[in-house]
Coordinates of C-alpha atoms in Angstrom, one line a residue:
M1 CA 13.5 7.8 12.7
G2 CA 14.4 5.7 15.7
V3 CA 18.2 5.4 15.6
S4 CA 20.4 5.1 18.7
P5 CA 23.1 7.6 19.7
Q6 CA 25.7 5.1 18.7
E7 CA 24.2 4.8 15.2
T8 CA 24.0 8.5 14.9
E9 CA 27.7 8.9 15.8
E10 CA 28.8 6.3 13.3
V11 CA 27.1 7.7 10.3
P12 CA 29.5 10.7 9.8
A13 CA 32.5 8.3 10.0
K14 CA 31.0 6.2 7.3
R15 CA 30.4 9.3 5.2
A16 CA 33.7 11.1 5.7
K17 CA 33.8 11.8 2.0
L18 CA 34.0 14.7 -0.4
D19 CA 30.9 16.8 -1.0
D20 CA 30.5 15.3 -4.4
D21 CA 29.8 11.9 -2.9
Y22 CA 26.4 13.2 -1.7
H23 CA 25.5 14.4 -5.3
A24 CA 23.9 12.4 -8.0
Q25 CA 26.2 11.5 -10.9
P26 CA 25.3 11.1 -14.6
I27 CA 24.2 7.7 -16.0
K28 CA 24.7 6.3 -19.5
T29 CA 21.8 5.1 -21.6
K30 CA 21.7 3.5 -25.1
E31 CA 21.4 7.0 -26.6
A32 CA 23.6 9.2 -24.4
Q33 CA 24.8 10.2 -21.0
V34 CA 21.9 11.5 -18.8
E35 CA 22.5 14.3 -16.3
P36 CA 20.5 14.0 -13.1
V37 CA 17.5 16.4 -13.0
I38 CA 18.6 17.1 -9.4
K39 CA 22.1 16.9 -8.0
K40 CA 21.3 16.8 -4.3
M41 CA 18.1 16.6 -2.4
S42 CA 18.5 20.0 -0.8
E43 CA 17.8 21.5 -4.2
Y44 CA 14.2 20.4 -3.8
K45 CA 11.7 22.4 -1.8
I46 CA 8.3 20.9 -0.9
T47 CA 5.4 23.3 -1.4
E48 CA 2.6 20.8 -0.9
L49 CA 1.9 17.3 0.5
L50 CA -0.3 15.7 -2.2
G51 CA -1.2 12.4 -0.6
Q52 CA -0.2 8.9 0.1
G53 CA -0.2 5.7 -1.9
E54 CA -2.9 3.1 -1.5
D55 CA -0.5 0.8 0.2
G56 CA 0.5 3.5 2.7
K57 CA 4.1 3.1 1.8
T58 CA 4.6 6.0 -0.6
V59 CA 4.3 9.8 0.1
F60 CA 3.5 12.1 -2.8
T61 CA 4.8 15.7 -2.7
K62 CA 4.8 18.7 -5.0
G63 CA 7.5 21.3 -5.1
I64 CA 10.2 23.2 -7.0
I65 CA 13.8 22.3 -7.9
S66 CA 16.3 25.1 -7.6
G67 CA 17.3 26.5 -11.0
L68 CA 14.5 24.7 -13.0
E69 CA 11.2 26.1 -14.3
G70 CA 7.9 24.4 -13.5
P71 CA 6.7 22.2 -10.7
A72 CA 8.1 18.8 -9.8
V73 CA 6.4 15.8 -8.2
V74 CA 8.6 13.7 -5.9
L75 CA 7.5 10.4 -4.4
F76 CA 9.2 9.0 -1.3
E77 CA 8.8 5.3 -0.5
T78 CA 8.2 5.8 3.2
N79 CA 5.3 5.1 5.5
S80 CA 5.7 8.4 7.2
I81 CA 3.0 11.0 6.2
D82 CA 4.5 13.5 8.6
L83 CA 5.7 16.4 6.4
E84 CA 8.5 17.4 8.8
K85 CA 9.9 13.9 8.8
V86 CA 9.8 13.8 5.0
K87 CA 11.6 17.1 4.9
M88 CA 14.5 15.5 6.7
F89 CA 15.2 13.6 3.5
L90 CA 16.1 17.0 1.9
S91 CA 19.2 17.4 4.0
E92 CA 22.5 18.5 2.5
Q93 CA 23.9 15.2 3.8
S94 CA 21.4 13.0 2.1
A95 CA 23.3 11.1 -0.6
I96 CA 21.4 10.3 -3.8
K97 CA 22.2 8.1 -6.8
L98 CA 20.4 8.2 -10.1
T99 CA 19.4 4.7 -11.0
M100 CA 16.9 5.2 -13.9
N101 CA 15.9 7.9 -16.3
N102 CA 13.1 7.8 -18.9
D103 CA 12.0 11.1 -20.2
I104 CA 10.6 13.2 -17.3
F105 CA 10.7 10.2 -14.9
N106 CA 13.8 9.7 -12.7
I107 CA 14.4 7.2 -9.9
F108 CA 17.0 7.8 -7.3
Q109 CA 18.4 5.8 -4.4
L110 CA 18.3 8.2 -1.4
D111 CA 20.4 7.5 1.7
P112 CA 19.3 9.8 4.6
P113 CA 22.0 11.1 7.0
T114 CA 20.2 9.3 9.8
G115 CA 21.7 6.0 8.7
T116 CA 18.3 4.4 8.0
N117 CA 17.7 2.2 5.0
S118 CA 17.9 3.6 1.5
I119 CA 14.7 5.2 0.2
K120 CA 13.5 4.8 -3.4
T121 CA 12.7 8.3 -4.6
T122 CA 11.0 9.2 -7.8
V123 CA 11.4 12.7 -9.3
I124 CA 9.1 13.8 -12.0
H125 CA 10.0 17.0 -13.8
P126 CA 8.4 18.9 -15.4
A127 CA 5.2 17.6 -13.8
T128 CA 2.2 18.2 -16.0
P129 CA -1.2 19.2 -14.5
K130 CA -2.4 15.7 -15.2
L131 CA 0.4 14.1 -13.3
I132 CA -0.1 16.5 -10.4
N133 CA -3.8 15.6 -10.3
K134 CA -3.0 11.9 -10.5
F135 CA -1.0 12.1 -7.2
T136 CA -3.4 14.5 -5.4
M137 CA -6.0 13.1 -3.0
K138 CA -9.4 14.1 -4.5
P139 CA -12.8 12.4 -4.5
S140 CA -13.7 10.1 -7.4
Y141 CA -17.1 9.4 -9.0
F142 CA -18.5 6.5 -10.9
V143 CA -19.5 7.1 -14.5
T144 CA -21.8 4.9 -16.6
E145 CA -20.5 5.3 -20.2
T146 CA -22.8 4.2 -23.0
A147 CA -21.5 3.5 -26.5
E148 CA -22.9 6.9 -27.6
M149 CA -21.2 8.7 -24.8
Y150 CA -17.9 7.1 -25.8
E151 CA -18.2 8.2 -29.4
T152 CA -19.4 11.8 -28.6
I153 CA -17.4 12.6 -25.4
T154 CA -14.6 10.1 -24.6
R155 CA -13.2 9.3 -28.0
P156 CA -13.0 13.0 -29.1
Y157 CA -11.3 13.7 -25.8
I158 CA -8.7 10.9 -26.4
L159 CA -7.9 12.1 -29.9
N160 CA -7.6 15.7 -28.8
H161 CA -5.4 14.9 -25.8
L162 CA -3.0 12.3 -27.2
E163 CA 0.0 13.2 -25.2
D164 CA 3.6 12.7 -26.2
H165 CA 4.1 9.2 -24.8
K166 CA 7.9 9.6 -25.2
W167 CA 8.6 7.4 -22.2
V168 CA 6.4 4.6 -23.7
Y169 CA 8.2 4.9 -27.0
N170 CA 11.6 4.9 -25.3
I171 CA 10.7 1.5 -23.8
L172 CA 9.4 0.1 -27.1
E173 CA 12.5 1.3 -28.9
G174 CA 14.9 -0.1 -26.3
K175 CA 16.1 3.3 -25.3
A176 CA 15.1 3.1 -21.6
E177 CA 14.5 0.6 -18.8
Q178 CA 16.4 -2.1 -20.7
D179 CA 17.4 -3.7 -17.4
R180 CA 13.8 -4.2 -16.6
F181 CA 12.9 -6.0 -19.8
V182 CA 11.3 -9.4 -19.3
T183 CA 10.4 -10.5 -22.8
Q184 CA 9.3 -9.0 -26.1
V185 CA 8.0 -9.9 -29.6
D186 CA 9.1 -7.5 -32.4
D187 CA 6.3 -7.3 -34.9
E188 CA 4.6 -4.3 -36.4
K189 CA 1.1 -5.6 -35.9
E190 CA 1.3 -8.0 -33.0
G191 CA 4.5 -7.0 -31.2
F192 CA 4.8 -6.0 -27.6
V193 CA 7.3 -5.5 -24.7
L194 CA 6.9 -6.8 -21.2
V195 CA 8.8 -4.8 -18.6
A196 CA 8.9 -4.8 -14.8
D197 CA 6.9 -1.9 -13.6
L198 CA 9.0 0.8 -11.7
K199 CA 6.9 0.2 -8.6
W200 CA 8.4 -3.3 -8.3
D201 CA 11.9 -3.9 -6.9
M202 CA 12.2 -7.2 -9.0
T203 CA 13.2 -9.2 -5.9
T204 CA 10.0 -9.4 -3.7
M205 CA 8.0 -11.9 -5.8
E206 CA 4.7 -11.3 -3.9
N207 CA 4.9 -7.7 -5.2
L208 CA 5.5 -8.7 -8.8
Y209 CA 4.1 -6.1 -11.2
C210 CA 4.8 -6.0 -14.9
L211 CA 3.4 -4.2 -17.9
A212 CA 3.0 -5.5 -21.4
I213 CA 3.0 -2.5 -23.9
V214 CA 1.9 -3.2 -27.4
Q215 CA 3.9 -1.8 -30.3
R216 CA 0.9 -0.5 -32.3
R217 CA 0.2 3.2 -31.6
D218 CA -3.4 3.2 -32.9
L219 CA -4.9 1.2 -30.0
Y220 CA -5.8 3.3 -27.0
S221 CA -8.0 1.1 -24.8
I222 CA -10.1 -2.0 -24.8
R223 CA -12.8 0.0 -26.7
D224 CA -10.5 -0.4 -29.8
L225 CA -10.3 -4.2 -29.6
D226 CA -12.1 -6.6 -31.9
Q227 CA -11.6 -10.1 -33.3
T228 CA -8.8 -9.0 -35.5
H229 CA -6.7 -8.5 -32.3
L230 CA -7.3 -11.9 -30.8
P231 CA -4.1 -13.5 -32.2
M232 CA -2.1 -10.6 -30.7
L233 CA -3.8 -10.9 -27.3
R234 CA -3.5 -14.6 -27.1
Q235 CA 0.2 -14.6 -28.1
L236 CA 0.9 -11.8 -25.6
Q237 CA -0.8 -13.6 -22.8
E238 CA 1.0 -16.9 -23.4
T239 CA 4.4 -15.4 -24.0
C240 CA 4.3 -13.2 -21.0
L241 CA 3.0 -15.8 -18.6
T242 CA 5.7 -18.2 -19.8
A243 CA 8.4 -15.6 -19.5
I244 CA 7.4 -14.6 -15.9
K245 CA 7.5 -18.3 -14.9
E246 CA 10.9 -18.8 -16.5
K247 CA 12.5 -15.6 -15.2
F248 CA 10.9 -15.2 -11.8
G249 CA 9.5 -18.6 -10.9
V250 CA 5.9 -17.3 -10.5
P251 CA 3.3 -19.6 -12.1
R252 CA 0.3 -18.3 -14.0
S253 CA -2.1 -19.5 -11.3
L254 CA -0.7 -16.7 -9.1
L255 CA -1.0 -13.9 -11.6
R256 CA -3.7 -11.4 -12.3
V257 CA -3.8 -10.2 -15.9
Y258 CA -6.0 -7.3 -16.7
F259 CA -6.6 -3.9 -18.4
H260 CA -7.7 -0.7 -16.8
Y261 CA -10.6 1.3 -18.1
Q262 CA -10.2 4.2 -18.2
P263 CA -6.4 3.6 -18.5
A264 CA -3.8 5.9 -17.0
Y265 CA -2.5 6.7 -20.5
Y266 CA -4.0 6.0 -23.9
H267 CA -1.5 3.5 -25.4
L268 CA -2.8 -0.1 -25.0
H269 CA -1.1 -2.0 -22.2
I270 CA -1.9 -4.9 -20.0
H271 CA -1.0 -5.4 -16.3
F272 CA 0.5 -8.6 -14.8
A273 CA 0.4 -8.6 -11.0
H274 CA 1.0 -11.2 -8.3
I275 CA -2.2 -12.2 -6.6
R276 CA -0.9 -11.1 -3.3
Y277 CA 0.2 -7.6 -4.5
Q278 CA -2.4 -5.4 -2.9
A279 CA -1.8 -2.4 -5.1
G280 CA -2.5 -4.6 -8.1
A281 CA -5.8 -6.0 -6.7
P282 CA -8.8 -5.8 -9.0
V283 CA -10.9 -2.7 -8.5
I284 CA -14.5 -2.4 -9.5
G285 CA -14.9 0.4 -12.1
K286 CA -11.3 0.0 -13.2
S287 CA -10.0 -3.5 -13.8
V288 CA -11.1 -5.7 -16.7
A289 CA -9.6 -9.2 -16.9
L290 CA -7.7 -10.1 -20.2
N291 CA -9.5 -13.4 -20.3
D292 CA -12.9 -11.6 -20.1
V293 CA -11.9 -9.3 -22.9
V294 CA -10.8 -12.2 -25.1
Q295 CA -14.1 -14.1 -24.4
N296 CA -16.3 -11.1 -25.0
I297 CA -14.8 -10.1 -28.4
T298 CA -14.8 -13.8 -29.4
L299 CA -18.5 -13.9 -28.8
S300 CA -19.2 -10.5 -30.4
N301 CA -16.8 -8.7 -32.7
E302 CA -18.0 -5.2 -31.7
Y303 CA -18.5 -6.0 -28.0
Y304 CA -16.5 -3.1 -26.7
K305 CA -17.7 -0.8 -29.4
N306 CA -21.3 -1.3 -28.2
A307 CA -20.8 -2.0 -24.5
T308 CA -21.8 0.2 -21.6
M309 CA -18.8 0.6 -19.4
V310 CA -18.8 1.6 -15.7
Y311 CA -15.6 3.3 -14.4
Y312 CA -14.6 5.8 -11.8
I313 CA -12.8 9.0 -12.4
K314 CA -11.1 11.5 -10.1
D315 CA -12.2 15.1 -9.8
G316 CA -9.9 17.4 -11.7
H317 CA -9.1 14.9 -14.4
A318 CA -9.3 16.5 -17.8
L319 CA -11.9 13.9 -18.9
S320 CA -14.1 14.6 -15.9
T321 CA -14.1 18.3 -17.0
E322 CA -15.5 17.1 -20.4
L323 CA -18.1 14.9 -18.7
D324 CA -19.2 17.8 -16.6
K325 CA -19.9 19.8 -19.7
H326 CA -22.5 17.2 -20.5
N327 CA -23.8 16.8 -16.9
V328 CA -22.7 13.2 -16.8
I329 CA -21.2 13.0 -13.3
V330 CA -23.8 13.0 -10.5
R331 CA -22.1 14.5 -7.4
E332 CA -25.1 14.7 -5.0

């Protein structure tokens, strides 16, 4: 960790506190007081190192939390992939503070006993198989999805696997992440909320990353969009770009605005990312620009109903299992 003997000796003096000062305390939300899913980092035991983020600055781990059933996924914002170094964060003397809770997602500020900078730590519990797979390093494969494949394989999969998007609904209903709200339009058909994504610290503008989540719950992906949705898309784009400029000083010329296909979750949302934010860079087989979507459905009402879409999917994803049943994915 690279601290001098002097720094090491000073840390206990700074932390000459009661044991409770190392423990996470409850936080209040709009609905109620939320108890931390974990009181101290020593309650977490790592069972597997899942992988590392694309930017090399986040380590993904899987483990168990003492006294709780089911696995947990814990993300540490550190560039160390050394499991032994990561385990140092689980010391009895690591102080943690719960800063955000939304359903199964919890963000803590972790202060290691070494006296190094605070580490943003995300605790997900209980972690579903889908979430565990999301953070596990596995090979991905490209899929060429025709309109027929979408109707016979993908859409039935979506309708049969509509998860409880409680964390999304908490945001839309103002029950969570209110301190990360940027702007919103409250309308049953054309409403949306723009929030700062949890991956962004809201201070480093070159890492700006926001999500616009539509209020409607019957739109799952760009496949569901047609000309009736153009007013919503245009209003959303203009409102969000204006709000980002007013609140953060970032002009629209420095922002990427796009969908993902396949999306990480099937509730329509749009990404707003700074052009210099590497993790938000366009990816072939995943990113579709909002301007392109608007242009395509303007030219053809059923463009995305009839289009052939190319995307990549990770091994182990539930949809890849369905695709394998139809021999869609070519692995050799």
